[in-house]
Coordinates of C-alpha atoms in Angstrom, one line a residue:
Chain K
X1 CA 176.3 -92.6 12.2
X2 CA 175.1 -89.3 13.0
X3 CA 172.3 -90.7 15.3
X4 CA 174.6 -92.7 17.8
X5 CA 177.0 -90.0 18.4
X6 CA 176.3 -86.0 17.3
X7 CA 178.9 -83.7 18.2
X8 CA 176.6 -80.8 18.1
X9 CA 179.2 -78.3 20.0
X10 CA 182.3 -78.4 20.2
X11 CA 183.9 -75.7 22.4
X12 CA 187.8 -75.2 22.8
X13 CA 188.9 -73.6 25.7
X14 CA 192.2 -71.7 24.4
X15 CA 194.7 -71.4 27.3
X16 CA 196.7 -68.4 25.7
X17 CA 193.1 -66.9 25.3
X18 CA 194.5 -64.3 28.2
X19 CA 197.8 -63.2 28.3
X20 CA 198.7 -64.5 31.4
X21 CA 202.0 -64.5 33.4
X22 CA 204.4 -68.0 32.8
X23 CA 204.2 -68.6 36.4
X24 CA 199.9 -68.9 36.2
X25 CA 200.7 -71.4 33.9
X26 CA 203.1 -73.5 36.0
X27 CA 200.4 -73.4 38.7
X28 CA 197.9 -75.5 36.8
X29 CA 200.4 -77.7 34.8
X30 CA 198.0 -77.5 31.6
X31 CA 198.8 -75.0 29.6
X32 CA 199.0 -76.6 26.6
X33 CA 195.7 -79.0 26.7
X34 CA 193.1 -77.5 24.9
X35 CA 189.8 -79.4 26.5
X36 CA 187.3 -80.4 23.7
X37 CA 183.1 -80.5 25.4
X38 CA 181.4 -82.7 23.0
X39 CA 177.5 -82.8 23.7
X40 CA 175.5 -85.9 22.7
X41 CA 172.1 -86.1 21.8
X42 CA 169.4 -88.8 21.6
X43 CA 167.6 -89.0 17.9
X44 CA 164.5 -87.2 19.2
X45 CA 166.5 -84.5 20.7
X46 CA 168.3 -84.4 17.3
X47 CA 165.4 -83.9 15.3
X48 CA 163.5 -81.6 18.0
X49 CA 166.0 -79.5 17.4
X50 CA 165.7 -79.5 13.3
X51 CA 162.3 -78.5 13.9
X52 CA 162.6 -75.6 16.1
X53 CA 165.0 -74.0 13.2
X54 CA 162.2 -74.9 11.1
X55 CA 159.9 -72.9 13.4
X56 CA 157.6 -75.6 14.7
X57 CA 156.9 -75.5 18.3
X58 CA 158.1 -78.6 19.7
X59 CA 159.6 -80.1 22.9
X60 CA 161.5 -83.3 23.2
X61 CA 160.5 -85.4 25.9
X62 CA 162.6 -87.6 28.3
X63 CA 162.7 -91.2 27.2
X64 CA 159.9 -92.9 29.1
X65 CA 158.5 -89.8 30.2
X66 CA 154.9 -90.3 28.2
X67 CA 152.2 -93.6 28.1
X68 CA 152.4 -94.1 24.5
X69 CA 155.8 -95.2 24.7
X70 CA 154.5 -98.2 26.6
X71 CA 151.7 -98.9 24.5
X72 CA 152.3 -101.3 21.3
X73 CA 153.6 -99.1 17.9
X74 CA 151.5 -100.8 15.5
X75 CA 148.2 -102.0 15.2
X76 CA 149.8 -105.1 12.7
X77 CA 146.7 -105.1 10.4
X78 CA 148.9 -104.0 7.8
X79 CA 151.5 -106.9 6.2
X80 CA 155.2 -106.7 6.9
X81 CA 155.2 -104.8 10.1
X82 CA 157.7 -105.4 12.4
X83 CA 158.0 -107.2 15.9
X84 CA 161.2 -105.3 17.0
X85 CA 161.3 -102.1 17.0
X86 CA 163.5 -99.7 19.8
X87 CA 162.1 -96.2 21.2
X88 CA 164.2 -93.6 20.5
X89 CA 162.1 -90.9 22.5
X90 CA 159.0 -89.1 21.7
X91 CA 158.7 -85.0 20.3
X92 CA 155.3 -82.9 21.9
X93 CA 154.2 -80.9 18.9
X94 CA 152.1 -77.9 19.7
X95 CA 150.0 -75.5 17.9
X96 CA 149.5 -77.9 15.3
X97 CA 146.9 -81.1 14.4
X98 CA 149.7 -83.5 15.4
X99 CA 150.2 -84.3 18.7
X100 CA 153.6 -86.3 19.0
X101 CA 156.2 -87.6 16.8
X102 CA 157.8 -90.8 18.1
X103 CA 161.2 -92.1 16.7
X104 CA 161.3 -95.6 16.0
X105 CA 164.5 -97.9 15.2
X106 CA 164.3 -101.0 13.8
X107 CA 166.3 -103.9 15.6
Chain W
X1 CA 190.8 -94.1 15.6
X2 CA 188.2 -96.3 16.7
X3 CA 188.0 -100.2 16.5
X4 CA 185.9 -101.5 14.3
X5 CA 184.2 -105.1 14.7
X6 CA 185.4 -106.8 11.3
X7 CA 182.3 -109.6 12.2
X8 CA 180.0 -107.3 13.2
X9 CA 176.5 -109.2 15.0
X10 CA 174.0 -110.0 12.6
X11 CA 171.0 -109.2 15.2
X12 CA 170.6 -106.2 17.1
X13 CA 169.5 -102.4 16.3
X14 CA 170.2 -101.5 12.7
X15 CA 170.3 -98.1 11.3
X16 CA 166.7 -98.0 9.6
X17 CA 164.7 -95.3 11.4
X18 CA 161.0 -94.7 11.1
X19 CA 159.3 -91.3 12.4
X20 CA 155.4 -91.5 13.6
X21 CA 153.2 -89.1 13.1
X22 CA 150.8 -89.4 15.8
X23 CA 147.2 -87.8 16.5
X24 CA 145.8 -88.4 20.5
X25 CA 142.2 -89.2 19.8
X26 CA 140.2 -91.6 21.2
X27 CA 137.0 -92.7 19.6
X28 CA 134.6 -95.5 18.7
X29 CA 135.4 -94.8 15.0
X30 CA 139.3 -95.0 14.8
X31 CA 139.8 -98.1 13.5
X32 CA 137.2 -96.9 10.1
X33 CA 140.5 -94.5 9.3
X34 CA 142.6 -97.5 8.4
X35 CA 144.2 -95.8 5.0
X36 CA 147.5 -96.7 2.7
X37 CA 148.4 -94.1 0.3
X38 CA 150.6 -95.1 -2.8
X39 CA 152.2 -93.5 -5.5
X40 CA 151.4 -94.1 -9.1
X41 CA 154.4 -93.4 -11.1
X42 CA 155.9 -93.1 -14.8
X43 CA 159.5 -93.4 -16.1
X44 CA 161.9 -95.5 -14.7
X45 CA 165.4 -94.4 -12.8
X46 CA 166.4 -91.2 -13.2
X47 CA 163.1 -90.2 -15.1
X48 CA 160.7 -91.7 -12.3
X49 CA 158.4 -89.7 -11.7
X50 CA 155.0 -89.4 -9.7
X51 CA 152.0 -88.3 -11.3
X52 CA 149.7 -89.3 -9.1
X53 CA 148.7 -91.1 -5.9
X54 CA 146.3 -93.7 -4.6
X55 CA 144.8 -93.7 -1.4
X56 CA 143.0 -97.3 -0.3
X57 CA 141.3 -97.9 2.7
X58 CA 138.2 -98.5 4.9
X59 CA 135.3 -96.6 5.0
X60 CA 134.9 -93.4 3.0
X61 CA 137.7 -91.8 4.8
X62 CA 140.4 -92.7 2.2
X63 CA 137.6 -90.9 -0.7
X64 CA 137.7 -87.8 1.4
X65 CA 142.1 -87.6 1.6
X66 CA 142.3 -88.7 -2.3
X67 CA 139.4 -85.6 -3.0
X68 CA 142.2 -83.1 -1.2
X69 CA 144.2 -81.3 -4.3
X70 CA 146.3 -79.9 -1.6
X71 CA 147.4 -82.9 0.1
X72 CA 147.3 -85.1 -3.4
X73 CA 150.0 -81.9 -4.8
X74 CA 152.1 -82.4 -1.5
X75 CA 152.2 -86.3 -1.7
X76 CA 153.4 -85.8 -5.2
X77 CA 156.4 -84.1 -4.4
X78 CA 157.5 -86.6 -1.1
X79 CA 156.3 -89.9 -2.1
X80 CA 159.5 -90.9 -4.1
X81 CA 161.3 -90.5 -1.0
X82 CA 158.9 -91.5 1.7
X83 CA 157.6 -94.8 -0.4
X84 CA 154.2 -95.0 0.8
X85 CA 152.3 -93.6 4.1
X86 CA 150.3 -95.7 6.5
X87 CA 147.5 -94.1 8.8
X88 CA 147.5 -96.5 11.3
X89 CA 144.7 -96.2 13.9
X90 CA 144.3 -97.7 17.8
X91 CA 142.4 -97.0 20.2
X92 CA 143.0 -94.1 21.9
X93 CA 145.4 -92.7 18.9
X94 CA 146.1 -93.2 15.4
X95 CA 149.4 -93.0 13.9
X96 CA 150.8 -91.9 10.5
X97 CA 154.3 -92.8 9.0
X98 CA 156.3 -94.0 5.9
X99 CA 158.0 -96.5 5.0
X100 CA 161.7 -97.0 7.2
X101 CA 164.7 -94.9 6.1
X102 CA 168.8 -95.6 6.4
X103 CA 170.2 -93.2 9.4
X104 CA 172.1 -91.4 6.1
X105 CA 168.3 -90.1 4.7
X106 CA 167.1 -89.5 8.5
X107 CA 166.5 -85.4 8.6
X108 CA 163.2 -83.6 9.1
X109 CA 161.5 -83.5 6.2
X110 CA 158.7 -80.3 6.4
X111 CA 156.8 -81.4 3.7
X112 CA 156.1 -85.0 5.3
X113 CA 154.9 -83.0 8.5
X114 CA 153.1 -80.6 6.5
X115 CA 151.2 -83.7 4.9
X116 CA 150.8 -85.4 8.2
X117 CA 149.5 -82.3 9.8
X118 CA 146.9 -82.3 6.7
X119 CA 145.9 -85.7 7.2
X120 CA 145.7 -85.4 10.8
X121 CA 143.0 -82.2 10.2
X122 CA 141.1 -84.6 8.1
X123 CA 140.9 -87.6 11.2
X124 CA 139.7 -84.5 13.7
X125 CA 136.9 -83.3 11.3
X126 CA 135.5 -86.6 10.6
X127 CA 136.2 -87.5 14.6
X128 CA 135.2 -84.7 16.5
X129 CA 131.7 -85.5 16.7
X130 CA 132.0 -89.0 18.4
X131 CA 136.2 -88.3 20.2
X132 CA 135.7 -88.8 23.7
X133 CA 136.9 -86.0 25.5

């Protein structure tokens, strides 16, 4: 489930974080909501960034953003492959022999 | 707590993912790299283990990959996980990826970059005579 929805940071903003005066806090009205910023990420974005902690030089690139994302995934001379298949967004590798590395999901 | 769909669809995306490996080259040639590399194992279960691997393919491009101790040493140690590997050439690029994987096993894996980068240095050497610029 991890792909779908990644809380990657999770920041709490603590209202007693200053010690302000009880009337600041009847201003607003929220003093005691803490507001949680959850940030969600695509797959390729995901992995991107497991590769840049790995130290490969990487960008993830906007979905839809390169050709080969409109060009077919397979070649189908090998059995079994499959018709349906979703782009999940494509990684630019540099420095290295690769190129890209696409995300596929299987539908 | 969120609603879950006790009949859930049975068509639609499923959580199998698949990550390509792939090399921008475009060249007369590409479809000679057609390759499938597969393991040869011993033991069953827990004791299953890989001792070596099998590279088939067109051309003599699938002799040079299965000559590479390197790569053949790295395959070992993936290829119970990964399955098998594919090198999947079209025109103007040629793509390299394993078998699909549940969302649960779906992490970067060094190694399988590592090996793709190795067979990818393989499809520019025996390419970069005839790759159109």
């Amino acid at each position: 489930m991890w792909l779908s929805f990644v809380p990657v940071s999770v920041e709490h903003k603590d209202s007693h974080a200053h010690d302000s005066s009880h009337s600041h806090e009847e201003e607003h009205g929220h003093g005691d909501i803490e507001p949680v910023v959850v940030k969600m990420l695509s797959p390729n974005q995901e992995l991107a960034a497991e590769m840049k902690k790995s130290g490969v030089d990487c960008e993830a690139l906007a979905p839809g953003s390169h050709p080969l994302e409109h060009k077919p995934y397979y070649s189908h001379v090998f059995a079994m492959t499959p018709r349906l298949v979703t782009n999940k967004g494509l990684i630019e590798i540099r420095g290295r022999n690769i190129d890209f590395v696409q995300v596929l999901q299987r539908s | 707590m969120p609603n879950l769909d006790p009949n859930p669809l049975p068509y639609g995306a499923l959580q199998y993912y698949q990550v390509h490996y792939i090399v921008q080259i475009e060249s007369e040639e590409n479809q000679n790299l057609l390759a499938k590399c597969e393991p040869i194992t011993k033991g069953h279960f827990s004791n299953k283990r890989v001792v070596d691997v099998k590279w088939t393919g067109a051309d003599k491009f699938a002799e040079v990959l299965q000559e590479d101790g390197k790569l053949t040493e790295m395959l070992k140690e993936v290829m119970l996980q990964v399955g098998e590997i594919k090198i999947d050439p079209q025109d103007d690029h040629i793509r390299i990826y394993a078998k699909w994987g549940h969302e649960e096993n779906f992490h970067f894996n060094e190694t399988m970059l590592e090996i793709a980068d190795r067979i990818a240095m393989h499809i520019k050497n025996k390419l970069k005579p005839t790759a159109k610029s």
